């Protein structure tokens, strides 16, 4: 009994040791940034003059409302990823925003003000084509959804279906758009390719077909791309082969009238598909009779349809983008035209006359490190004197949103490219100028005693000066109210802090934009858009030279590889400033199979990057003479492996002195049975402090620390839940020897793996028990170490002891990573990204295959927790407390200068940065350290001794007198 | 509204319904939907997965309290110091030793008699084994050093008695 009580106590202590966040630490060293993704649809909330909302629906399946004053989120709804949550259409009227989601599967209505769901209904299956709001007698009460075979009309208030009708001849006719002019009729337009347009007119009341007509149009193939409706139901279609506008009155439906563009005196740029833009300010009313015609990449025309005649109101040349906006009764056209290389000007024009409105010029400066403007969203409003004012939101190629006010003041910028970070690295900040000066003193050659002394004195003086300046700044800042103290961090005053806790986060996004972010504040310090990145590119970021080699600048290399062709390019840049490096990267004419960073350095301290092409030839970067010589010397000890998952082949190669390669080993995993899902090695910057574990009987169990070990995860091709399995292979990357093989039957992926030190942790879905399970494999050499000085894969005669244990985990996981510290003394934690948005820090202690089922004296001595099948999720372990991080895709960990502290960045739709202390802060004073108490106790003791000394003296004197 | 939700577009299968909010904690429920569309709800049990404890359907999920994310800071105050059991254990006997003789007049013969009686009341049956003796017997098998200290204290008077 007593034993158990003691054990319980011990367990309590163990649980207590596990760290959590203190409430007063909130926001102290962590930050979160929320993103929405690349904007697909946007609407300004115009129901009130003072409204500050812009609704955005994005390609990341996010629907959100942004504050137009600050760019922050009012609310955000994150839907499922993939086509199931894809937002097909966004319709906005007054308080309601209607979304069509998942290829027409769902129809949802949201309240714009609070972001709450009004209603959601399930639509019939069938691929989505188009949707529109339907108005009658000036009010909008319905929404029409067109699918491949049916059209349905729903009430806007509750989503109930008013009527649903099958479309006539839907097997031949490809219905593409639905249109309503607000007169109680719904027009459905479809085409039969190379033949004719079909127009079906439904009555709004009961869904009866009023008319059904076909009009000859053999040239037309895509209505939404080439046709718009203007004025009283006039369909305007542009034909890019004959270069003419074809008009058709939807109410009379006689025949298409062809108006050649040449008759209007217009010429079209060759190889350009002209397009039309119209505007319907209110779904209950007819569209405007004015419309835009884009004739070339830099040419727009404002045209008007006047009694069947097309009148040119204004010719914009050059013009990049054009857009309509309505406020009250007034509609304006905004046109963006290039001003010079770095700026564009936006002007407002009256839509019905084409006259330029006075004082409406707005300058948009194009960021040289950003992309070209892509879309223009205009928010118009009426000023007090009844003239039209406006603000614009410019969307650029690099997914950035910039909100600008007249006359060109940027109110906010949102870098939505950061919603899709692919890979990242953390780079140490450089030393300050004074520190560098001091460092430089030691690097230079001595030139006389006197000058050395002088130099030392001068550098000390500089340091004193810097210290006084720092003190002065502290004093000055302390007097100001706290919120006014701005963290005005710019690239110029960046410097490493005492414990190297502040670093530069270099983030690579899928759009091809690179960011340099200060890890302390989250501020973007530099950005660079690479405009020639293919859409399906894979990225690999490597740090070739750190900041430690002053005066050589740090250097990062980004390998951008086209996934289809395998052709790659290198982008070499300075990670602190984001500037392209002076070094010219080699051209890579051959597809690249593998890239590896060697610990070798050239004379400028840049690590050598080896690139293996599809001819198995190796090229080095940098490829100076020095490097080649070093490579020749060490070639016999350079091994690398290639993975061909399509053929299930893993092969190891060795470098020859002439930079050709020879195959050393090959492991073939039959692709009919299983496929390779992932191959994980160890992180190169990982340190292991202790070689073994001390057992209860004071003997040592040595870890099997093979730096060349690869963990290969396979999944069965058979997905039947009884026969599916996952396999894990531990292969030595040098010799190809299979160290261990484990198969988990009745299990399915996705498998998440962490491979570190002497352990591999993986997570999978158990199809038999329908739950997520963790499994841990640990490798030990045994009680004796074979060769304790150096590890060689070629000379390890004994196979390691393998221990394995599995656990149940009550939730699925999104991603997993292990903490990393400077020297590896601190105990390890696993950082687990949960789909609920939490990032849990699970002590590795819980995933220990030596956890005993029956408690013994020895296991207690070792502090092993008794085995329990289920791991629990404790919210105290959430390092991001209530700041949910949506769709975590990756977690990056980096060591800091403090052994106790590990820097963590979680990225996905959001970005979250924090620090974790897996073994608590043992090397610095805690931030709640009570200086007051300590000093008051000290002073009290001091005075107490003084007083008692005095008293004793008096007493002695009195006694002597007696 | 009444706070009810409907989840649309769910094919048949077994699902775990979880309510996720950063503020409140909810228990998950497993919902099985047969291919015919029949539904039943049961408690999630990851260890005995086939066990069925039926839950009402439509589901009624009640929050079981707010999430706790933070640890309490160890604060230091005079009351904490004084209320510490160690301090209490040291201070109270001291008070008793110092104060009791002053309060109770030990020279009074009546009082002395009363005290003797109460002492006998405390130990009514001399034949009953001593508590300390019991402990020594219990712990004599274990050699754990941590407990040796506590048990050795108790063993001394027992040895004397023999």
CSV table of N, CA and C in Angstrom, one decimal, chain A residues 350-423:
chain,number,residue,atom,x,y,z
A,350,UNK,N,-16.3,58.7,-64.6
A,350,UNK,CA,-17.8,58.5,-64.5
A,350,UNK,C,-18.2,57.4,-65.5
A,351,UNK,N,-19.0,56.5,-65.0
A,351,UNK,CA,-19.3,55.3,-65.9
A,351,UNK,C,-20.2,55.7,-67.0
A,352,UNK,N,-21.1,56.7,-66.8
A,352,UNK,CA,-22.0,56.9,-67.9
A,352,UNK,C,-21.5,57.9,-69.0
A,353,UNK,N,-20.5,58.6,-68.6
A,353,UNK,CA,-20.0,59.6,-69.6
A,353,UNK,C,-18.5,59.3,-70.0
A,354,UNK,N,-17.8,58.6,-69.1
A,354,UNK,CA,-16.4,58.4,-69.4
A,354,UNK,C,-15.5,59.6,-69.0
A,355,UNK,N,-16.1,60.6,-68.4
A,355,UNK,CA,-15.4,61.8,-68.0
A,355,UNK,C,-14.5,61.4,-66.8
A,356,UNK,N,-13.4,62.0,-66.7
A,356,UNK,CA,-12.5,61.8,-65.6
A,356,UNK,C,-13.0,62.6,-64.4
A,357,UNK,N,-13.1,62.0,-63.3
A,357,UNK,CA,-13.5,62.8,-62.1
A,357,UNK,C,-12.3,63.5,-61.5
A,358,UNK,N,-12.6,64.7,-61.1
A,358,UNK,CA,-11.5,65.6,-60.6
A,358,UNK,C,-11.0,65.1,-59.2
A,359,UNK,N,-9.7,65.3,-59.0
A,359,UNK,CA,-9.1,64.9,-57.7
A,359,UNK,C,-9.3,63.5,-57.3
A,360,UNK,N,-9.2,62.6,-58.2
A,360,UNK,CA,-9.4,61.2,-57.9
A,360,UNK,C,-8.1,60.4,-58.2
A,361,UNK,N,-7.0,61.0,-58.4
A,361,UNK,CA,-5.8,60.3,-58.7
A,361,UNK,C,-5.2,59.6,-57.5
A,362,UNK,N,-4.8,58.4,-57.7
A,362,UNK,CA,-4.2,57.7,-56.5
A,362,UNK,C,-3.0,57.0,-57.1
A,363,UNK,N,-1.9,57.1,-56.3
A,363,UNK,CA,-0.7,56.5,-56.8
A,363,UNK,C,-0.4,55.2,-56.0
A,364,UNK,N,-0.2,54.2,-56.8
A,364,UNK,CA,0.2,52.9,-56.2
A,364,UNK,C,1.6,52.6,-56.6
A,365,UNK,N,2.4,52.5,-55.6
A,365,UNK,CA,3.8,52.2,-55.8
A,365,UNK,C,4.0,50.7,-55.9
A,366,UNK,N,4.5,50.2,-57.0
A,366,UNK,CA,4.7,48.8,-57.2
A,366,UNK,C,6.0,48.4,-56.5
A,367,UNK,N,5.9,47.4,-55.6
A,367,UNK,CA,7.0,46.9,-54.8
A,367,UNK,C,8.0,46.2,-55.8
A,368,UNK,N,9.2,46.7,-55.9
A,368,UNK,CA,10.1,46.0,-56.8
A,368,UNK,C,10.4,44.6,-56.4
A,369,UNK,N,10.2,44.2,-55.2
A,369,UNK,CA,10.4,42.9,-54.7
A,369,UNK,C,9.1,42.1,-54.7
A,370,UNK,N,8.0,42.7,-55.3
A,370,UNK,CA,6.7,42.0,-55.3
A,370,UNK,C,6.4,41.6,-56.8
A,371,UNK,N,5.1,41.2,-56.9
A,371,UNK,CA,4.7,40.9,-58.3
A,371,UNK,C,3.9,42.0,-58.9
A,372,UNK,N,3.5,41.8,-60.1
A,372,UNK,CA,2.7,42.8,-60.8
A,372,UNK,C,1.3,42.8,-60.3
A,373,UNK,N,0.6,43.9,-60.4
A,373,UNK,CA,-0.8,44.0,-60.0
A,373,UNK,C,-1.6,43.1,-60.9
A,374,UNK,N,-2.6,42.4,-60.2
A,374,UNK,CA,-3.3,41.4,-61.0
A,374,UNK,C,-4.8,41.7,-61.0
A,375,UNK,N,-5.3,42.2,-59.8
A,375,UNK,CA,-6.7,42.5,-59.8
A,375,UNK,C,-6.9,43.8,-59.0
A,376,UNK,N,-8.0,44.4,-59.3
A,376,UNK,CA,-8.3,45.7,-58.6
A,376,UNK,C,-9.7,45.6,-58.0
A,377,UNK,N,-9.8,45.8,-56.7
A,377,UNK,CA,-11.1,45.8,-56.0
A,377,UNK,C,-11.3,47.2,-55.5
A,378,UNK,N,-12.4,47.9,-55.9
A,378,UNK,CA,-12.6,49.3,-55.6
A,378,UNK,C,-13.7,49.4,-54.6
A,379,UNK,N,-13.5,50.2,-53.6
A,379,UNK,CA,-14.5,50.5,-52.7
A,379,UNK,C,-14.8,52.0,-52.9
A,380,UNK,N,-16.0,52.3,-53.4
A,380,UNK,CA,-16.4,53.7,-53.6
A,380,UNK,C,-17.3,54.1,-52.5
A,381,UNK,N,-17.3,55.4,-52.2
A,381,UNK,CA,-18.2,55.9,-51.2
A,381,UNK,C,-18.5,57.4,-51.5
A,382,UNK,N,-19.6,57.9,-51.0
A,382,UNK,CA,-20.0,59.2,-51.3
A,382,UNK,C,-19.4,60.1,-50.2
A,383,UNK,N,-18.8,61.2,-50.6
A,383,UNK,CA,-18.3,62.1,-49.6
A,383,UNK,C,-19.4,63.1,-49.2
A,384,UNK,N,-19.1,64.0,-48.3
A,384,UNK,CA,-20.2,64.9,-47.8
A,384,UNK,C,-20.7,65.8,-48.8
A,385,UNK,N,-19.8,66.2,-49.8
A,385,UNK,CA,-20.3,67.1,-50.8
A,385,UNK,C,-20.8,66.3,-52.0
A,386,UNK,N,-21.2,65.1,-51.8
A,386,UNK,CA,-21.8,64.2,-52.8
A,386,UNK,C,-20.9,63.8,-54.0
A,387,UNK,N,-19.6,64.1,-53.8
A,387,UNK,CA,-18.7,63.6,-54.8
A,387,UNK,C,-18.3,62.2,-54.4
A,388,UNK,N,-17.7,61.5,-55.3
A,388,UNK,CA,-17.3,60.1,-55.0
A,388,UNK,C,-15.9,60.0,-54.6
A,389,UNK,N,-15.7,59.4,-53.4
A,389,UNK,CA,-14.3,59.0,-53.0
A,389,UNK,C,-14.1,57.5,-53.1
A,390,UNK,N,-12.9,57.1,-53.0
A,390,UNK,CA,-12.7,55.6,-53.1
A,390,UNK,C,-11.4,55.2,-52.5
A,391,UNK,N,-11.4,53.9,-52.2
A,391,UNK,CA,-10.2,53.2,-51.8
A,391,UNK,C,-10.0,52.0,-52.6
A,392,UNK,N,-8.8,51.5,-52.8
A,392,UNK,CA,-8.7,50.3,-53.6
A,392,UNK,C,-7.9,49.3,-52.9
A,393,UNK,N,-8.2,48.1,-53.2
A,393,UNK,CA,-7.5,46.9,-52.7
A,393,UNK,C,-6.8,46.3,-54.0
A,394,UNK,N,-5.5,46.3,-54.0
A,394,UNK,CA,-4.8,45.8,-55.2
A,394,UNK,C,-4.3,44.4,-54.9
A,395,UNK,N,-4.6,43.5,-55.7
A,395,UNK,CA,-4.1,42.1,-55.5
A,395,UNK,C,-3.0,41.9,-56.5
A,396,UNK,N,-1.8,41.5,-56.0
A,396,UNK,CA,-0.7,41.3,-56.9
A,396,UNK,C,-0.4,39.8,-57.2
A,397,UNK,N,0.4,39.6,-58.1
A,397,UNK,CA,0.8,38.2,-58.5
A,397,UNK,C,1.3,37.3,-57.4
A,398,UNK,N,1.9,38.0,-56.4
A,398,UNK,CA,2.5,37.3,-55.3
A,398,UNK,C,1.6,37.1,-54.2
A,399,UNK,N,0.2,37.2,-54.5
A,399,UNK,CA,-0.8,37.0,-53.5
A,399,UNK,C,-0.9,38.0,-52.4
A,400,UNK,N,-0.3,39.1,-52.6
A,400,UNK,CA,-0.3,40.2,-51.6
A,400,UNK,C,-1.5,41.1,-51.8
A,401,UNK,N,-2.1,41.5,-50.8
A,401,UNK,CA,-3.2,42.5,-50.9
A,401,UNK,C,-2.7,43.8,-50.3
A,402,UNK,N,-2.9,44.9,-51.0
A,402,UNK,CA,-2.5,46.2,-50.6
A,402,UNK,C,-3.8,47.1,-50.6
A,403,UNK,N,-4.0,47.7,-49.5
A,403,UNK,CA,-5.2,48.6,-49.4
A,403,UNK,C,-4.7,50.0,-49.4
A,404,UNK,N,-5.2,50.8,-50.4
A,404,UNK,CA,-4.6,52.2,-50.5
A,404,UNK,C,-5.8,53.2,-50.5
A,405,UNK,N,-5.4,54.3,-49.9
A,405,UNK,CA,-6.4,55.4,-49.7
A,405,UNK,C,-5.8,56.6,-50.6
A,406,UNK,N,-6.6,57.5,-51.0
A,406,UNK,CA,-6.1,58.6,-51.7
A,406,UNK,C,-5.2,59.5,-50.8
A,407,UNK,N,-4.2,60.0,-51.2
A,407,UNK,CA,-3.7,60.1,-52.6
A,407,UNK,C,-2.6,59.0,-52.9
A,408,UNK,N,-2.6,58.0,-52.0
A,408,UNK,CA,-1.6,57.0,-52.3
A,408,UNK,C,-1.0,56.4,-51.0
A,409,UNK,N,-1.8,56.6,-49.9
A,409,UNK,CA,-1.3,56.2,-48.6
A,409,UNK,C,-1.7,54.7,-48.5
A,410,UNK,N,-0.7,53.9,-48.2
A,410,UNK,CA,-0.9,52.5,-48.1
A,410,UNK,C,-1.4,52.3,-46.6
A,411,UNK,N,-2.7,51.8,-46.5
A,411,UNK,CA,-3.3,51.6,-45.2
A,411,UNK,C,-2.8,50.3,-44.6
A,412,UNK,N,-2.8,49.3,-45.4
A,412,UNK,CA,-2.2,48.0,-44.9
A,412,UNK,C,-1.9,47.1,-46.1
A,413,UNK,N,-1.0,46.1,-45.8
A,413,UNK,CA,-0.7,45.1,-46.8
A,413,UNK,C,-0.8,43.8,-46.1
A,414,UNK,N,-1.4,42.8,-46.8
A,414,UNK,CA,-1.4,41.5,-46.3
A,414,UNK,C,-0.6,40.6,-47.2
A,415,UNK,N,0.4,39.9,-46.7
A,415,UNK,CA,1.2,39.0,-47.5
A,415,UNK,C,0.5,37.6,-47.4
A,416,UNK,N,-0.4,37.4,-48.3
A,416,UNK,CA,-1.2,36.1,-48.2
A,416,UNK,C,-0.3,34.9,-48.7
A,417,UNK,N,0.8,35.2,-49.3
A,417,UNK,CA,1.7,34.1,-49.7
A,417,UNK,C,2.1,33.3,-48.5
A,418,UNK,N,2.2,34.0,-47.4
A,418,UNK,CA,2.6,33.3,-46.2
A,418,UNK,C,1.6,32.3,-45.7
A,419,UNK,N,0.4,32.2,-46.3
A,419,UNK,CA,-0.5,31.2,-45.9
A,419,UNK,C,-0.1,29.8,-46.4
A,420,UNK,N,0.9,29.8,-47.3
A,420,UNK,CA,1.4,28.5,-47.9
A,420,UNK,C,2.9,28.5,-47.8
A,421,UNK,N,3.4,28.4,-46.6
A,421,UNK,CA,4.9,28.3,-46.5
A,421,UNK,C,5.3,26.8,-46.8
A,422,UNK,N,6.3,26.7,-47.6
A,422,UNK,CA,6.7,25.3,-48.0
A,422,UNK,C,7.8,24.8,-47.1
A,423,UNK,N,8.8,25.7,-46.9
A,423,UNK,CA,10.0,25.3,-46.1
A,423,UNK,C,10.6,26.6,-45.5
